[in-house]
Coordinates of C-alpha atoms in Angstrom, one line a residue:
Chain Z
G15 CA 0.0 0.0 0.0
A16 CA 1.0 3.7 -0.2
G17 CA 3.4 4.9 2.4
V18 CA 3.9 8.4 3.8
S19 CA 4.6 10.9 1.1
Q20 CA 6.1 14.3 1.3
S21 CA 6.5 17.2 -1.1
P22 CA 8.5 18.8 -2.3
R23 CA 11.4 16.4 -2.0
Y24 CA 13.9 19.3 -2.3
K25 CA 13.4 23.0 -1.7
V26 CA 15.9 25.8 -2.1
A27 CA 14.9 29.0 -0.5
K28 CA 16.5 32.4 -0.2
R29 CA 17.0 33.7 3.4
G30 CA 13.8 35.5 4.5
Q31 CA 11.5 33.5 2.2
D32 CA 8.5 31.6 3.5
V33 CA 8.2 27.9 2.7
A34 CA 5.5 25.2 3.1
L35 CA 6.2 21.5 3.3
R36 CA 3.5 19.0 2.8
C37 CA 3.0 15.5 4.3
D38 CA 0.4 12.9 3.3
P39 CA 0.3 10.2 6.0
I40 CA -0.8 6.7 5.6
S41 CA -4.5 6.6 5.2
G42 CA -6.3 6.0 8.6
H43 CA -3.2 6.8 10.7
V44 CA -4.4 8.9 13.6
S45 CA -1.0 10.3 14.7
L46 CA 1.3 12.5 12.7
F47 CA 4.7 13.8 13.7
W48 CA 7.2 16.3 12.2
Y49 CA 10.9 16.0 12.8
Q50 CA 13.9 18.0 11.8
Q51 CA 17.1 16.2 10.9
A52 CA 20.3 18.1 10.5
L53 CA 23.3 16.6 8.8
G54 CA 25.0 13.9 11.0
Q55 CA 22.3 14.1 13.6
G56 CA 19.3 12.0 14.5
P57 CA 15.8 13.3 13.9
E58 CA 14.7 15.9 16.4
F59 CA 11.0 16.1 17.4
L60 CA 9.1 19.2 16.3
T61 CA 5.4 18.6 16.7
Y62 CA 2.7 16.0 17.1
F63 CA -0.9 15.8 15.9
Q64 CA -3.6 13.4 16.9
N65 CA -6.2 13.7 14.2
E66 CA -6.6 17.4 13.7
A67 CA -5.5 18.4 17.2
Q68 CA -1.9 19.5 17.7
L69 CA -1.2 17.9 21.1
D70 CA 2.5 18.8 21.4
K71 CA 4.4 21.6 19.6
S72 CA 7.2 21.9 22.2
G73 CA 9.9 21.0 19.7
L74 CA 9.2 23.9 17.3
P75 CA 12.4 25.9 17.5
S76 CA 10.8 29.4 17.1
D77 CA 7.5 31.1 16.4
R78 CA 8.6 31.2 12.7
F79 CA 7.6 27.5 12.6
F80 CA 3.9 26.6 12.3
A81 CA 2.2 23.3 11.6
E82 CA -1.4 22.4 10.8
R83 CA -3.5 19.4 10.0
P84 CA -7.0 20.9 9.6
E85 CA -8.9 17.8 8.5
G86 CA -6.9 15.2 10.4
S87 CA -5.1 13.8 7.3
V88 CA -2.7 16.0 5.3
S89 CA -0.4 18.2 7.3
T90 CA 1.6 21.3 6.3
L91 CA 4.7 22.6 8.1
K92 CA 5.3 26.3 7.4
I93 CA 8.5 28.1 8.0
Q94 CA 8.4 31.9 7.8
R95 CA 11.3 34.1 7.1
T96 CA 13.7 31.2 6.7
Q97 CA 17.2 31.4 8.1
Q98 CA 20.3 29.4 7.1
E99 CA 20.1 27.4 10.3
D100 CA 16.7 26.1 9.1
S101 CA 18.6 24.0 6.5
A102 CA 17.8 20.4 7.2
V103 CA 15.8 17.4 6.2
Y104 CA 12.2 17.7 7.5
L105 CA 10.7 14.3 8.1
C106 CA 7.1 13.4 8.6
A107 CA 6.0 10.2 10.3
S108 CA 2.6 8.7 10.9
S109 CA 1.4 6.0 13.4
P110 CA -1.9 4.2 13.5
R111 CA -2.5 4.8 17.2
E112 CA -1.0 5.2 20.6
P113 CA 1.4 3.9 21.9
H114 CA 3.5 4.9 19.0
N115 CA 5.6 1.8 18.8
E116 CA 6.3 2.1 15.2
Q117 CA 6.3 5.3 13.2
F118 CA 6.3 5.2 9.4
F119 CA 8.5 7.9 7.9
G120 CA 8.1 9.7 4.7
P121 CA 11.2 10.3 2.5
G122 CA 11.6 13.8 3.8
T123 CA 12.0 17.3 2.4
R124 CA 15.6 18.5 2.1
L125 CA 15.4 22.3 2.7
T126 CA 18.4 24.4 1.8
V127 CA 18.3 28.1 2.8
L128 CA 20.9 30.2 0.9
Chain H
R4 CA 22.8 16.2 28.6
K5 CA 21.0 14.8 25.5
E6 CA 18.2 12.3 26.1
V7 CA 19.9 9.7 24.0
E8 CA 23.6 9.4 23.4
Q9 CA 25.3 7.3 20.8
D10 CA 28.9 7.2 19.5
P11 CA 28.5 8.0 15.8
G12 CA 31.5 6.0 14.7
P13 CA 31.9 5.0 11.9
F14 CA 32.2 1.4 12.8
N15 CA 34.2 -0.3 10.1
V16 CA 33.4 -4.0 10.1
P17 CA 34.9 -6.7 7.9
E18 CA 32.2 -8.7 6.1
G19 CA 31.2 -11.8 8.2
A20 CA 32.4 -10.2 11.5
T21 CA 30.3 -9.2 14.5
V22 CA 29.8 -5.6 15.6
A23 CA 28.1 -4.3 18.7
F24 CA 27.3 -0.9 20.0
N25 CA 25.4 0.8 22.8
C26 CA 23.4 3.8 23.4
T27 CA 22.7 5.4 26.8
Y28 CA 19.5 7.3 27.8
S29 CA 19.0 9.8 30.5
N30 CA 15.3 9.4 31.5
S31 CA 15.1 6.5 33.9
A32 CA 11.3 6.5 33.5
S33 CA 11.5 5.6 29.8
Q34 CA 9.5 2.5 29.0
S35 CA 9.9 1.7 25.4
F36 CA 13.0 1.3 23.3
F37 CA 13.7 0.7 19.6
W38 CA 16.4 0.5 17.0
Y39 CA 15.7 2.1 13.7
R40 CA 17.8 1.8 10.6
Q41 CA 18.5 4.7 8.3
D42 CA 20.2 4.2 4.9
C43 CA 22.1 7.2 3.4
R44 CA 19.7 9.9 2.3
K45 CA 16.7 7.7 3.1
E46 CA 14.1 7.8 5.9
P47 CA 14.4 5.8 9.2
K48 CA 12.7 2.5 9.3
L49 CA 12.0 0.3 12.4
L50 CA 14.6 -2.5 12.8
M51 CA 13.4 -4.0 16.1
S52 CA 11.9 -3.3 19.4
V53 CA 14.0 -3.8 22.6
Y54 CA 12.3 -5.7 25.4
S55 CA 13.4 -6.1 29.0
S56 CA 14.2 -9.8 28.3
G57 CA 16.1 -8.9 25.1
N58 CA 15.1 -9.5 21.6
E59 CA 16.7 -11.5 18.8
D60 CA 15.8 -11.3 15.1
G61 CA 18.0 -13.4 12.9
R62 CA 21.5 -12.0 13.0
F63 CA 20.4 -9.0 15.1
T64 CA 20.2 -9.1 18.9
A65 CA 19.1 -6.2 21.1
Q66 CA 19.5 -5.9 24.9
L67 CA 18.2 -3.5 27.5
N68 CA 20.1 -2.7 30.7
R69 CA 17.8 -0.6 32.9
A70 CA 20.1 -0.4 35.8
S71 CA 22.8 1.3 33.7
Q72 CA 20.3 2.9 31.3
Y73 CA 21.7 1.6 28.1
I74 CA 20.5 -0.5 25.2
S75 CA 22.7 -2.4 22.8
L76 CA 22.6 -3.8 19.3
L77 CA 24.7 -6.7 18.1
I78 CA 25.0 -7.7 14.4
R79 CA 26.4 -11.2 13.7
D80 CA 27.9 -12.3 10.4
S81 CA 27.8 -8.8 8.9
K82 CA 26.6 -8.4 5.3
L83 CA 27.4 -5.6 3.0
S84 CA 23.8 -4.7 3.0
D85 CA 24.0 -4.0 6.8
S86 CA 25.9 -0.8 6.0
A87 CA 23.7 2.0 7.4
T88 CA 23.2 4.2 10.4
Y89 CA 21.5 2.6 13.4
L90 CA 19.4 5.0 15.4
C91 CA 18.7 4.3 19.1
V92 CA 15.1 5.4 20.0
V93 CA 13.7 5.9 23.5
V94 CA 10.0 6.7 24.2
G95 CA 9.7 9.2 27.0
G96 CA 6.8 9.8 29.4
N97 CA 5.1 12.2 27.0
N98 CA 5.0 9.5 24.4
R99 CA 7.5 11.3 22.3
L100 CA 10.3 9.4 20.5
A101 CA 13.8 10.7 21.3
F102 CA 16.4 9.7 18.7
G103 CA 20.2 9.4 19.2
K104 CA 22.4 10.7 16.4
G105 CA 23.0 7.1 15.2
N106 CA 25.8 4.6 14.9
Q107 CA 27.2 4.5 11.4
V108 CA 28.2 1.0 10.3
V109 CA 30.3 0.4 7.2
V110 CA 30.7 -3.3 6.3
I111 CA 33.9 -3.8 4.3
P112 CA 34.3 -6.6 1.7

């Protein structure tokens, strides 16, 4: 079956530009997560949705980062006024239910901010 | 101190040899532990869960030591296809997954 998909796969932005990253989770998966993975590091938690409710956004690094999942399926991560330190791979993962024993990851969006 | 600490390596392993590595975690209340595998420029995928009694899946063995707060992964009879980064994952009390930075394994022919 279809896995988690993300778009775009690659994004180059000029510093100060706004970007929007999309995640399509596995159909029926209740939980959706966003992670940021810098080069040579493990994924770092950004935010978590259960259906349309954003239950945890404690990992968002600044108020320039905003995520939504208005209908409980597709999610968008928006970064306003991008900075060079935002350059990373942004991974989306979904999970059928709690406990989140296995999360299924999308291929990620590689963001480069010039 | 980070929640999950791993020595990134790389661990250069001759084909057919055994390699083992640990990760340590800081939250003594953590209940669930996993190893994920991440190939270069790919997404992480679940390799195996780590149970209190240990877990073996073919050539892979995972162990948990709660007293010392570490988990381990051992790979026997290494194959070239085992070359990847192995991410240690700990589930905290808030149900969030905390990832280590990974152990990079390079199997050499």
